[in-house]
Coordinates of C-alpha atoms in Angstrom, one line a residue:
Chain A
M1 CA 6.3 -5.0 -29.1
E2 CA 9.9 -5.6 -30.0
V3 CA 12.3 -5.4 -27.2
K4 CA 15.8 -4.2 -28.0
T5 CA 18.5 -6.7 -27.4
H6 CA 22.3 -6.7 -27.4
H7 CA 25.0 -9.3 -26.8
P8 CA 25.1 -10.8 -23.3
A9 CA 21.9 -10.0 -21.5
L10 CA 22.7 -10.8 -17.9
E11 CA 26.0 -11.9 -16.5
A12 CA 26.9 -13.1 -13.1
A13 CA 30.7 -13.0 -12.4
D14 CA 31.8 -15.0 -9.4
L15 CA 28.6 -13.9 -7.7
Q16 CA 28.2 -14.9 -4.1
I17 CA 24.8 -14.6 -2.4
G18 CA 23.7 -14.5 1.2
Y19 CA 23.0 -12.3 4.1
P20 CA 25.8 -9.9 5.0
R21 CA 23.9 -8.5 8.0
N22 CA 23.8 -11.9 9.7
R23 CA 26.6 -12.4 12.3
P24 CA 28.6 -14.2 11.0
P25 CA 27.6 -13.3 7.4
L26 CA 25.6 -16.2 6.0
R27 CA 26.9 -17.4 2.6
L28 CA 24.5 -19.5 0.5
S29 CA 25.7 -21.8 -2.4
G30 CA 29.0 -21.7 -4.3
S31 CA 30.1 -18.7 -6.4
I32 CA 28.0 -18.4 -9.5
R33 CA 29.2 -17.8 -13.1
M34 CA 26.7 -17.5 -15.8
Q35 CA 25.8 -15.6 -19.0
L36 CA 22.2 -15.5 -19.9
E37 CA 21.6 -15.1 -23.6
P38 CA 18.8 -13.0 -25.1
G39 CA 15.8 -15.1 -25.8
S40 CA 16.9 -18.0 -23.6
L41 CA 15.0 -19.8 -20.9
T42 CA 17.0 -20.7 -17.8
A43 CA 16.0 -22.8 -14.8
I44 CA 17.7 -22.3 -11.4
V45 CA 17.5 -25.6 -9.5
G46 CA 18.8 -26.9 -6.2
P47 CA 17.8 -28.3 -2.9
N48 CA 15.7 -26.4 -0.4
G49 CA 17.6 -23.6 1.5
V50 CA 20.5 -23.4 -1.0
G51 CA 19.5 -19.8 -2.0
K52 CA 17.5 -20.0 -5.2
S53 CA 15.1 -17.3 -4.1
T54 CA 17.9 -15.3 -2.6
L55 CA 19.8 -15.5 -5.9
L56 CA 16.7 -14.3 -7.8
R57 CA 16.2 -11.3 -5.5
T58 CA 19.9 -10.5 -5.8
L59 CA 19.7 -10.7 -9.6
A60 CA 16.7 -8.4 -9.4
G61 CA 18.7 -5.9 -7.4
L62 CA 16.3 -6.2 -4.4
Q63 CA 19.1 -7.3 -2.1
P64 CA 22.9 -6.8 -2.2
A65 CA 25.3 -9.5 -3.2
L66 CA 28.0 -10.8 -0.8
A67 CA 30.7 -10.6 -3.4
G68 CA 31.1 -10.7 -7.2
A69 CA 29.2 -8.6 -9.7
I70 CA 26.1 -8.7 -11.8
Y71 CA 26.3 -7.0 -15.3
W72 CA 23.3 -6.0 -17.2
Q73 CA 24.3 -5.7 -20.9
G74 CA 27.8 -5.0 -19.8
Q75 CA 26.8 -2.4 -17.1
L76 CA 27.0 -3.0 -13.4
L77 CA 23.5 -3.7 -12.2
E78 CA 23.9 -1.8 -9.0
E79 CA 24.9 1.3 -10.9
I80 CA 21.7 1.4 -12.8
P81 CA 19.2 3.8 -11.1
L82 CA 16.0 2.2 -9.7
A83 CA 13.7 3.8 -12.3
Q84 CA 15.8 2.7 -15.2
R85 CA 16.2 -0.8 -13.8
A86 CA 12.4 -1.2 -13.8
T87 CA 12.6 -0.9 -17.6
C88 CA 15.3 -3.6 -17.8
L89 CA 13.9 -6.4 -15.6
S90 CA 10.6 -7.5 -14.2
I91 CA 9.9 -10.0 -11.4
V92 CA 7.3 -12.6 -10.5
L93 CA 7.4 -13.6 -6.8
T94 CA 5.8 -16.4 -4.8
D95 CA 3.8 -14.1 -2.6
P96 CA 0.4 -13.1 -4.1
P97 CA -0.3 -9.4 -4.6
A98 CA -1.0 -7.6 -1.2
S99 CA -4.3 -6.3 -2.4
R100 CA -6.6 -9.3 -3.1
N101 CA -9.2 -7.0 -4.5
L102 CA -7.4 -6.0 -7.6
T103 CA -8.9 -7.3 -10.9
V104 CA -6.7 -9.2 -13.3
G105 CA -6.9 -6.2 -15.7
E106 CA -5.8 -3.8 -13.0
L107 CA -3.0 -6.1 -11.9
V108 CA -1.6 -6.4 -15.4
A109 CA -2.0 -2.6 -15.9
L110 CA 0.2 -1.9 -12.9
G111 CA 3.0 -3.5 -14.9
R112 CA 3.0 -0.4 -17.0
H113 CA 4.2 1.8 -14.1
P114 CA 7.8 2.3 -15.4
H115 CA 6.4 3.6 -18.7
T116 CA 3.7 6.0 -17.5
N117 CA 3.8 9.6 -16.1
W118 CA 3.7 10.6 -12.4
A119 CA -0.1 9.9 -12.2
G120 CA 0.2 6.6 -13.9
R121 CA -1.9 7.7 -16.9
M122 CA -2.3 5.0 -19.5
G123 CA -1.7 5.9 -23.2
E124 CA -2.7 3.9 -26.2
A125 CA 0.7 2.0 -26.2
D126 CA 0.2 1.1 -22.6
R127 CA -3.3 -0.3 -23.2
A128 CA -2.1 -2.2 -26.2
A129 CA 0.7 -3.7 -24.1
V130 CA -1.8 -4.8 -21.4
R131 CA -4.1 -6.3 -24.0
E132 CA -1.3 -8.2 -25.6
A133 CA 0.0 -9.6 -22.3
L134 CA -3.6 -10.7 -21.3
E135 CA -4.0 -12.4 -24.7
Q136 CA -0.6 -14.1 -24.5
L137 CA -1.4 -15.7 -21.1
Q138 CA -5.1 -16.4 -22.2
L139 CA -6.5 -14.1 -19.6
T140 CA -8.7 -11.8 -21.7
N141 CA -11.9 -13.4 -20.4
L142 CA -10.7 -13.2 -16.8
R143 CA -9.7 -9.5 -16.9
K144 CA -12.6 -8.3 -14.8
R145 CA -12.2 -11.0 -12.1
P146 CA -10.8 -10.0 -8.7
C147 CA -7.5 -11.8 -7.9
H148 CA -8.9 -13.5 -4.8
T149 CA -11.4 -15.5 -7.0
L150 CA -8.7 -16.9 -9.2
S151 CA -7.2 -20.5 -9.1
D152 CA -3.5 -20.8 -8.3
G153 CA -2.8 -21.4 -12.0
Q154 CA -4.8 -18.4 -13.2
L155 CA -3.2 -16.2 -10.5
Q156 CA 0.3 -17.3 -11.7
R157 CA -0.6 -16.5 -15.3
A158 CA -1.9 -13.1 -14.2
L159 CA 1.4 -12.3 -12.4
I160 CA 3.4 -13.4 -15.4
A161 CA 1.2 -11.2 -17.6
R162 CA 1.9 -8.2 -15.3
A163 CA 5.6 -8.8 -15.7
L164 CA 5.1 -9.2 -19.5
A165 CA 3.2 -5.9 -19.7
Q166 CA 6.3 -4.2 -18.1
Q167 CA 8.0 -5.0 -21.4
T168 CA 11.4 -5.7 -20.0
P169 CA 14.1 -7.6 -21.8
L170 CA 14.7 -9.7 -18.7
M171 CA 12.1 -11.5 -16.6
L172 CA 12.9 -13.3 -13.3
L173 CA 10.4 -15.6 -11.7
D174 CA 10.5 -17.3 -8.3
E175 CA 9.0 -20.7 -8.3
P176 CA 6.3 -20.1 -10.9
T177 CA 5.3 -23.8 -10.8
T178 CA 4.6 -24.4 -7.1
H179 CA 1.1 -25.3 -6.1
L180 CA 0.2 -26.3 -9.7
D181 CA -0.6 -29.8 -11.1
L182 CA 1.6 -31.4 -13.7
H183 CA -0.6 -30.2 -16.6
H184 CA -0.5 -26.5 -15.4
K185 CA 3.2 -26.7 -14.6
V186 CA 4.0 -27.8 -18.2
N187 CA 1.7 -25.1 -19.5
I188 CA 3.3 -22.3 -17.6
L189 CA 6.8 -23.5 -18.5
K190 CA 5.9 -23.8 -22.2
A191 CA 4.3 -20.4 -22.1
L192 CA 7.5 -19.0 -20.7
G193 CA 9.5 -20.7 -23.4
H194 CA 7.3 -19.2 -26.1
I195 CA 7.6 -15.7 -24.6
A196 CA 11.4 -16.1 -24.4
R197 CA 11.7 -17.2 -28.0
E198 CA 9.0 -15.0 -29.7
R199 CA 9.9 -11.8 -27.9
R200 CA 13.6 -12.4 -27.4
I201 CA 13.2 -12.0 -23.7
T202 CA 15.7 -13.5 -21.3
I203 CA 13.8 -15.5 -18.7
A204 CA 15.2 -17.1 -15.6
F205 CA 13.2 -18.9 -13.0
T206 CA 13.7 -21.0 -9.9
T207 CA 12.0 -24.4 -9.7
H208 CA 11.9 -27.8 -8.1
E209 CA 10.8 -29.4 -11.4
I210 CA 14.3 -30.5 -12.5
E211 CA 13.0 -33.1 -15.0
L212 CA 10.7 -30.7 -16.7
A213 CA 13.4 -28.0 -16.8
L214 CA 15.8 -30.5 -18.4
Q215 CA 13.3 -31.0 -21.2
L216 CA 12.1 -27.4 -21.7
C217 CA 14.9 -25.0 -20.9
D218 CA 17.9 -23.8 -22.8
A219 CA 20.2 -23.8 -19.8
L220 CA 20.2 -24.7 -16.1
L221 CA 21.9 -23.3 -13.1
I222 CA 22.4 -26.0 -10.5
L223 CA 23.0 -24.6 -7.0
K224 CA 24.7 -26.6 -4.3
P225 CA 26.0 -25.5 -0.9
E226 CA 29.6 -25.5 -2.2
T227 CA 29.4 -25.2 -5.9
A228 CA 27.2 -23.9 -8.7
S229 CA 27.2 -25.2 -12.3
Y230 CA 25.7 -23.6 -15.3
G231 CA 25.2 -24.9 -18.8
P232 CA 22.9 -26.5 -21.3
P233 CA 20.9 -29.6 -20.0
A234 CA 22.9 -32.1 -22.1
E235 CA 26.2 -30.8 -20.8
L236 CA 25.1 -30.8 -17.2
I237 CA 23.8 -34.4 -17.5
A238 CA 27.1 -35.5 -19.0
S239 CA 29.2 -33.7 -16.4
G240 CA 27.4 -35.6 -13.6
A241 CA 26.4 -32.4 -11.8
L242 CA 22.9 -33.8 -11.3
Q243 CA 24.0 -37.1 -9.7
S244 CA 25.4 -35.3 -6.7
L245 CA 22.5 -32.9 -6.3
F246 CA 20.7 -34.9 -3.6
P247 CA 22.1 -37.4 -1.1
T248 CA 21.9 -40.8 -2.9
D249 CA 20.1 -42.7 -0.2
A250 CA 16.6 -41.5 -1.3
V251 CA 16.8 -40.7 -5.0
R252 CA 19.4 -41.1 -7.7
F253 CA 19.6 -39.4 -11.1
D254 CA 19.4 -41.7 -14.1
T255 CA 21.5 -40.3 -16.9
E256 CA 19.9 -42.5 -19.6
S257 CA 16.3 -41.2 -19.1
G258 CA 17.1 -37.8 -17.6
T259 CA 14.9 -38.6 -14.6
F260 CA 15.3 -39.1 -10.9
R261 CA 14.7 -42.7 -9.6
V262 CA 13.6 -43.5 -6.1
Q263 CA 16.1 -45.8 -4.5
P264 CA 14.6 -49.1 -3.2
Chain B
M1 CA -21.3 9.1 -12.6
R2 CA -20.3 8.1 -9.1
Y3 CA -18.6 11.4 -8.7
I4 CA -21.7 13.3 -9.6
L5 CA -23.7 11.2 -7.1
L6 CA -21.1 11.8 -4.5
L7 CA -21.1 15.6 -5.0
V8 CA -25.0 15.6 -4.8
L9 CA -24.7 13.6 -1.5
L10 CA -22.1 15.9 -0.2
A11 CA -24.2 19.0 -1.0
A12 CA -27.3 17.5 0.6
A13 CA -25.3 16.6 3.7
L14 CA -23.9 20.2 3.9
V15 CA -27.3 21.8 3.5
L16 CA -28.9 19.4 6.1
N17 CA -26.0 20.2 8.5
L18 CA -26.4 23.9 8.0
S19 CA -30.2 24.0 8.4
L20 CA -30.5 21.8 11.5
G21 CA -29.4 22.9 14.9
S22 CA -30.5 24.1 18.2
A23 CA -32.1 27.2 16.7
D24 CA -35.0 26.5 14.3
I25 CA -34.2 28.2 11.0
P26 CA -36.2 27.1 8.0
L27 CA -34.2 25.5 5.1
K28 CA -35.3 28.2 2.7
D29 CA -34.0 30.9 5.0
T30 CA -30.8 29.1 5.7
L31 CA -30.0 29.2 2.0
G32 CA -31.3 32.8 2.0
V33 CA -28.7 33.8 4.6
L34 CA -25.9 32.1 2.7
L35 CA -26.9 33.8 -0.5
G36 CA -27.0 37.2 1.2
R37 CA -30.8 37.8 0.9
D38 CA -32.0 40.9 2.8
G39 CA -34.7 41.0 5.4
L40 CA -33.7 38.0 7.6
P41 CA -33.0 38.3 11.3
E42 CA -29.5 39.4 12.2
T43 CA -29.2 36.6 14.8
W44 CA -29.8 34.0 12.1
R45 CA -27.1 35.5 10.0
Y46 CA -24.8 35.4 13.0
I47 CA -25.7 31.7 13.8
I48 CA -25.1 30.5 10.3
W49 CA -22.1 32.6 9.3
D50 CA -20.2 32.5 12.6
Y51 CA -21.3 29.2 14.1
R52 CA -22.8 26.7 11.7
L53 CA -20.7 27.4 8.6
P54 CA -17.3 27.1 10.3
K55 CA -18.6 24.0 12.1
A56 CA -19.7 22.4 8.8
L57 CA -16.5 23.3 7.1
T58 CA -14.5 21.8 10.0
A59 CA -16.6 18.7 9.7
I60 CA -15.8 18.5 6.0
L61 CA -12.0 19.0 6.5
A62 CA -12.0 16.6 9.5
G63 CA -13.9 13.8 7.8
S64 CA -11.9 14.1 4.5
G65 CA -8.6 14.4 6.3
L66 CA -9.2 11.4 8.6
A67 CA -10.6 9.3 5.8
L68 CA -7.6 10.1 3.5
S69 CA -5.1 9.4 6.2
G70 CA -6.9 6.1 6.9
L71 CA -6.6 5.1 3.3
L72 CA -2.9 6.0 3.2
M73 CA -2.2 3.9 6.3
Q74 CA -4.3 0.9 5.1
T75 CA -2.3 0.9 1.8
F76 CA 1.0 1.6 3.5
F77 CA 0.6 -1.3 5.9
R78 CA -1.4 -3.3 3.5
N79 CA -3.6 -4.0 6.5
P80 CA -7.4 -3.4 6.4
L81 CA -7.5 -2.6 10.1
A82 CA -5.0 0.2 9.9
G83 CA -6.4 3.7 10.5
P84 CA -5.1 7.3 10.8
F85 CA -4.0 6.7 14.4
V86 CA -2.0 3.5 14.0
L87 CA 1.3 5.5 14.1
G88 CA 0.4 6.9 17.5
I89 CA -0.6 10.3 16.2
S90 CA -3.8 10.6 18.3
S91 CA -1.9 9.4 21.4
G92 CA 0.6 12.2 20.8
A93 CA -2.1 14.7 20.5
S94 CA -3.8 13.4 23.7
L95 CA -0.5 13.7 25.5
G96 CA -0.1 17.3 24.3
A97 CA -3.6 18.2 25.3
A98 CA -3.3 16.4 28.7
L99 CA 0.0 18.1 29.4
L100 CA -1.7 21.5 28.8
I101 CA -5.0 20.9 30.5
L102 CA -4.0 18.6 33.4
G103 CA -0.5 20.1 33.7
A104 CA -1.8 23.6 33.9
S105 CA -4.0 22.6 36.8
L106 CA -0.9 21.5 38.7
L107 CA 0.9 24.8 38.0
P108 CA -1.7 27.5 38.7
V109 CA 0.5 30.4 37.6
A110 CA 0.8 29.3 34.0
A111 CA -2.9 28.4 33.7
G112 CA -4.3 31.7 32.8
V113 CA -1.5 32.6 30.4
W114 CA -1.6 29.5 28.2
F115 CA -5.1 28.4 28.4
S116 CA -7.2 29.0 25.3
D117 CA -8.6 26.9 22.4
A118 CA -5.7 28.0 20.2
G119 CA -3.2 26.9 23.0
L120 CA -4.9 23.5 23.1
A121 CA -4.6 23.1 19.4
L122 CA -1.0 24.1 19.5
A123 CA -0.3 21.7 22.4
S124 CA -1.9 18.7 20.7
S125 CA -0.3 19.4 17.3
L126 CA 3.1 19.7 19.0
G127 CA 2.3 16.3 20.7
S128 CA 1.3 14.6 17.5
F129 CA 4.3 16.0 15.6
L130 CA 6.7 14.9 18.4
V131 CA 5.4 11.3 18.1
L132 CA 5.5 11.6 14.3
A133 CA 9.1 12.8 14.4
V134 CA 10.1 9.8 16.5
V135 CA 8.1 7.4 14.3
L136 CA 9.9 8.9 11.2
T137 CA 13.3 8.4 12.8
V138 CA 12.4 4.8 13.8
S139 CA 11.0 4.1 10.4
A140 CA 14.3 5.0 8.7
R141 CA 15.9 2.1 10.7
L142 CA 13.1 -0.4 10.4
K143 CA 12.8 -2.2 7.1
D144 CA 9.5 -3.9 8.0
A145 CA 6.3 -1.9 7.8
M146 CA 4.7 -4.3 10.2
A147 CA 7.3 -3.6 12.9
L148 CA 6.4 0.1 12.4
L149 CA 2.8 -0.7 13.1
I150 CA 3.8 -2.3 16.5
V151 CA 6.1 0.7 17.2
G152 CA 3.0 3.0 16.7
L153 CA 0.9 0.8 19.1
M154 CA 3.7 0.9 21.7
F155 CA 3.8 4.7 21.6
G156 CA 0.1 4.7 22.1
S157 CA 0.5 2.6 25.2
I158 CA 3.3 4.8 26.6
T159 CA 1.4 8.1 26.1
A160 CA -1.8 6.6 27.4
A161 CA 0.1 5.6 30.6
L162 CA 1.5 9.1 30.9
V163 CA -1.9 10.6 30.5
T164 CA -3.2 8.4 33.3
V165 CA -0.3 9.5 35.6
L166 CA -1.1 13.1 34.9
A167 CA -4.8 12.5 35.4
S168 CA -4.3 11.0 38.9
F169 CA -2.5 14.2 40.1
S170 CA -5.0 16.7 38.7
N171 CA -8.2 18.2 40.0
A172 CA -11.7 17.2 38.9
E173 CA -12.4 20.3 36.9
A174 CA -9.3 19.9 34.7
L175 CA -10.0 16.2 34.3
Q176 CA -13.5 17.0 33.1
Q177 CA -12.1 19.4 30.6
Y178 CA -9.6 16.9 29.3
I179 CA -12.4 14.3 29.0
F180 CA -14.5 16.7 27.0
W181 CA -11.6 17.3 24.7
S182 CA -11.2 13.6 24.1
Y183 CA -14.9 13.4 23.1
G184 CA -14.0 15.3 20.0
S185 CA -15.8 18.4 18.6
V186 CA -15.9 20.1 15.3
G187 CA -17.4 23.3 16.7
N188 CA -15.7 26.3 18.2
L189 CA -13.2 26.9 15.4
S190 CA -12.6 30.5 14.4
W191 CA -12.3 31.4 10.7
G192 CA -8.6 31.9 11.4
Q193 CA -8.1 28.5 12.9
L194 CA -10.1 27.0 10.0
G195 CA -7.7 28.7 7.6
I196 CA -4.7 27.0 9.3
L197 CA -6.5 23.7 9.2
L198 CA -7.2 24.2 5.5
V199 CA -3.6 24.8 4.7
V200 CA -2.4 21.7 6.6
F201 CA -5.2 19.7 4.9
L202 CA -4.3 20.8 1.4
A203 CA -0.6 20.0 2.1
G204 CA -1.6 16.5 3.1
C205 CA -3.8 16.1 0.1
G206 CA -1.2 17.4 -2.2
I207 CA 1.5 15.0 -1.0
S208 CA -1.0 12.1 -1.3
L209 CA -1.9 13.0 -4.8
W210 CA 1.7 13.4 -5.8
Q211 CA 2.5 9.9 -4.4
V212 CA -0.6 8.3 -6.1
K213 CA 1.5 6.0 -8.3
G214 CA 3.6 4.7 -5.4
L215 CA 0.4 4.0 -3.5
N216 CA -0.9 2.0 -6.4
A217 CA 2.4 0.1 -6.7
L218 CA 2.1 -0.8 -3.0
L219 CA -1.0 -2.7 -3.8
L220 CA 1.3 -5.5 -5.1
G221 CA 3.6 -5.4 -2.1
E222 CA 6.9 -3.7 -1.4
K223 CA 9.1 -5.9 -3.5
Y224 CA 7.0 -5.5 -6.6
A225 CA 6.8 -1.8 -6.0
A226 CA 10.6 -1.6 -5.8
S227 CA 10.9 -3.7 -8.9
M228 CA 8.7 -1.2 -10.8
G229 CA 11.0 1.7 -9.9
T230 CA 9.3 3.0 -6.7
S231 CA 11.8 4.2 -4.1
L232 CA 10.4 2.7 -0.9
P233 CA 12.3 4.9 1.7
R234 CA 11.1 8.1 -0.1
L235 CA 7.5 6.8 -0.5
R236 CA 7.5 5.8 3.2
F237 CA 8.7 9.3 4.3
W238 CA 6.0 11.1 2.2
L239 CA 3.2 8.8 3.3
I240 CA 4.0 9.2 7.0
L241 CA 4.4 12.9 6.6
A242 CA 1.0 13.2 4.8
T243 CA -0.7 11.1 7.4
G244 CA 0.8 13.1 10.2
L245 CA -0.3 16.4 8.6
L246 CA -3.8 15.2 7.9
A247 CA -4.6 13.2 11.1
G248 CA -2.4 15.3 13.3
G249 CA -3.8 18.6 12.0
V250 CA -7.4 17.5 12.3
T251 CA -6.9 16.0 15.8
A252 CA -5.2 19.1 17.0
F253 CA -8.3 21.2 16.3
T254 CA -11.1 18.7 16.9
G255 CA -9.7 16.2 19.4
P256 CA -9.5 12.5 18.5
I257 CA -12.4 11.3 16.3
A258 CA -12.8 7.6 16.0
F259 CA -13.7 5.2 13.2
V260 CA -14.1 7.7 10.3
G261 CA -10.5 6.9 9.1
L262 CA -11.0 3.2 9.4
A263 CA -14.5 2.8 8.0
V264 CA -14.6 5.3 5.1
P265 CA -11.9 3.8 2.9
H266 CA -13.7 0.4 3.1
L267 CA -17.0 2.0 2.3
T268 CA -15.4 3.8 -0.6
R269 CA -13.7 0.7 -2.0
L270 CA -17.0 -1.2 -1.8
W271 CA -18.9 1.6 -3.6
F272 CA -16.3 2.4 -6.3
T273 CA -15.3 -1.3 -6.7
T274 CA -11.7 -0.5 -7.3
S275 CA -8.4 -0.3 -5.5
D276 CA -7.0 2.3 -7.8
H277 CA -6.0 5.3 -5.7
R278 CA -6.6 7.7 -8.5
H279 CA -10.3 7.0 -7.9
L280 CA -10.1 6.2 -4.2
L281 CA -8.4 9.5 -3.3
P282 CA -11.2 11.8 -4.4
G283 CA -13.7 9.1 -3.3
V284 CA -12.6 8.9 0.4
L285 CA -12.4 12.7 0.6
G286 CA -16.1 13.0 -0.5
V287 CA -17.4 10.1 1.5
G288 CA -15.5 11.1 4.6
A289 CA -16.8 14.7 4.4
A290 CA -20.4 13.6 3.8
L291 CA -20.3 11.0 6.7
M292 CA -18.8 13.5 9.1
L293 CA -21.5 16.1 8.2
V294 CA -24.2 13.6 8.9
C295 CA -22.6 12.5 12.1
D296 CA -22.3 16.1 13.2
T297 CA -25.9 16.8 12.3
V298 CA -27.0 13.8 14.5
A299 CA -24.7 14.9 17.3
Q300 CA -26.3 18.4 17.3
L301 CA -29.6 16.7 18.3
P302 CA -31.6 19.2 16.1
Y303 CA -34.1 21.5 17.8
S304 CA -32.6 20.8 21.3
A305 CA -30.0 22.5 23.3
Y306 CA -28.0 19.3 23.9
V307 CA -24.9 18.4 21.9
L308 CA -23.7 14.8 21.9
P309 CA -20.0 14.0 21.8
I310 CA -19.2 13.5 18.1
N311 CA -16.9 10.6 19.0
A312 CA -19.9 8.7 20.3
I313 CA -21.8 9.2 17.0
T314 CA -18.9 8.2 14.7
S315 CA -18.3 5.1 16.8
V316 CA -22.0 4.1 16.8
V317 CA -22.0 4.6 13.0
G318 CA -18.5 3.3 12.3
A319 CA -18.3 0.1 14.3
P320 CA -21.4 -1.5 12.8
V321 CA -20.1 -0.6 9.4
V322 CA -16.9 -2.5 10.0
I323 CA -18.8 -5.5 11.4
W324 CA -21.2 -5.4 8.4
L325 CA -18.3 -5.3 6.0
L326 CA -16.8 -8.4 7.7
L327 CA -20.1 -10.3 7.6
R328 CA -20.8 -9.3 4.0
R329 CA -17.4 -10.3 2.6
N330 CA -16.4 -12.9 5.1
K331 CA -13.0 -11.2 5.1
M332 CA -11.7 -7.7 5.0
L333 CA -10.2 -7.3 1.6
F334 CA -8.3 -4.2 0.8

C-alpha cells in the first residue's frame, strides 16, 4: 500500500537527549540536527553508552527530550496525540516480545492495532497488509510458528514485519543487526533499504555496523559525547568525523577503504 | 468448535454439581425440579432451588471471576506466576474479615450487631478495596509494573502480620470462625447476595472486554503497546480496577480461593493454543467456571454429610496442574 509522503519527514532541531529525572540531569551526546528525507535509510552510530537507543526512544516519543524539538512533517511530535502518532511511526526494539507464545502471524497482525476498531477486528485491508508484510520479509512459511522457536534472524524479521504491517511512513529500529552473523546482518540491512526505497518509508536504525552502514545507507548520524554529525556517507568520511569516533590506540578509520583498521 | 465443547463441558459440570450432594436426589429428578415438574417432594425443591442452585451459580461466578482476574494480572505483569491476588487483594479481604471476626470478639458489645454473613462480605470487600485504592495510588507513581508486583507482595506481608497480631489476642471460638472463612466456601449465599456478586462480576467482565485491544498490545511489552497508540496509564487503571472488582468481589463472598486464578489461564492457553485475548477472555470464563463446579462437587463429598474446604480441593487440583505445565513445556510461557 502506498504511504502518503510530504517534504521533510522527520526533523530534529538542536535536539538534546538524556535523562532529566537524574540528579544532576544526565545529558547524552551533543545536540543533534538532522532532516530525514522520505524513502531514505539512515544509520545512527556511535560508541557504547553515547545514547543511540535513548535517541531512538526520544524520536519515537517514548521519552521526553532534554532540549530542542522534533518535528514530524513540520508538526511538533509531542503535540501529536498518541493514537495518531501510532499511524506516523512504528518501532522495532531490542527486547523480544513479552509473550513468547505468539505466532509470527499473530505478532505481525498486532501491528494493525492503530488501524482497527476497539476490539481489534481485522478487515480485508488489514489481512492484506499482514500478508504483504510477511511476504516482504520472507516469513509466509513461518507464520504459524511460535516466536520462541525462531532463530534470532527470523525473530528480527518478524519484528520488522510487524512494524511494516503498521504501515507508517517512518520506522525506527534499535540495533536490528545484533546477535546476527554477517550474512544475516547484510540481509536485514538490504531488506530495510528495499523497504525504504520501494515504499518511500523513512527508516532510521541504530547499529554498531559502521562499515556496512557506510555502504548501504543514504545518511549516517554519528553520535559522540560532545558532538553529533549528520550527512551522507561520503561527506562524513571526507569531514573526518569517523577518524575521531574511537580512541586511536585500538582502531583507526581508513579513509581510502572506508573501513576500520586494527592498530598494531 | 472449542466453544461448543466448552459449553457442553460447562453444562455437564453444572448438572453434575446440582445432582450430587449430601441428599440423594436422582439426576432425572434434579432436572425435573429445575424444569418445574409436579409431584416431586417439596424438600427436594427446597434443597435444589435454595441451596444447590445458588451454590452452583456462586461457583460459576467465583471460578470465572478469579480465572479472568488471573489472566488480566498475568498479561499486565507479563509474568506467568501472577494470579488474582498478587496485588494484595486477598490479604486486604483477610484483614477485613479478621478485623470483623477477631476484632468483634475483643469488643463483645459490637459483636451481635455486626455479625452476619453480609457483614462479613462487607468487611472483606472494604478490606480489599482499601488495599486496592492504595495500590492504585502507588501505581500512578510507579512506572514499572514489576515494582508494583513487589508492592502487592509487601502489602500481603503487612496484612498477614496484622492478622496474626489480631489472632493472638482473640479467643478460640473467633479464631476458628476466621480459619473457616479462610478455607473458602461457595455455599451460604442468598439470592440477594448472588445478585450483588453478579453485578460486580459483570462490571469486571465489561471492563476487561472493553480493554481487550490493550491487553493484546501488552503481549508485546509496554513500549510496543505505547508505540501502537495504547495509553499505558489508562490501561493500567482499568486493569487494576477490573481485577479488584473481580477478585475482590468474589473473595468478599467466598473467602480466598487458591490456584484457580493462576492455573486456569494456563490451561486455557494450552487448550486454545493462542495468546489472543479475544479468545482467551471467554475461554478462561468457561474453564474457570467448569473447574470450580467440579472442585465444589468434590468438596461436597457426595452422599455424605461432610463438606471439605474448597480451598483444599482447588489447591490439590491446581498445584499439580502448574507443576505438570512446567514439566510439559520446560518453561512457563505466557
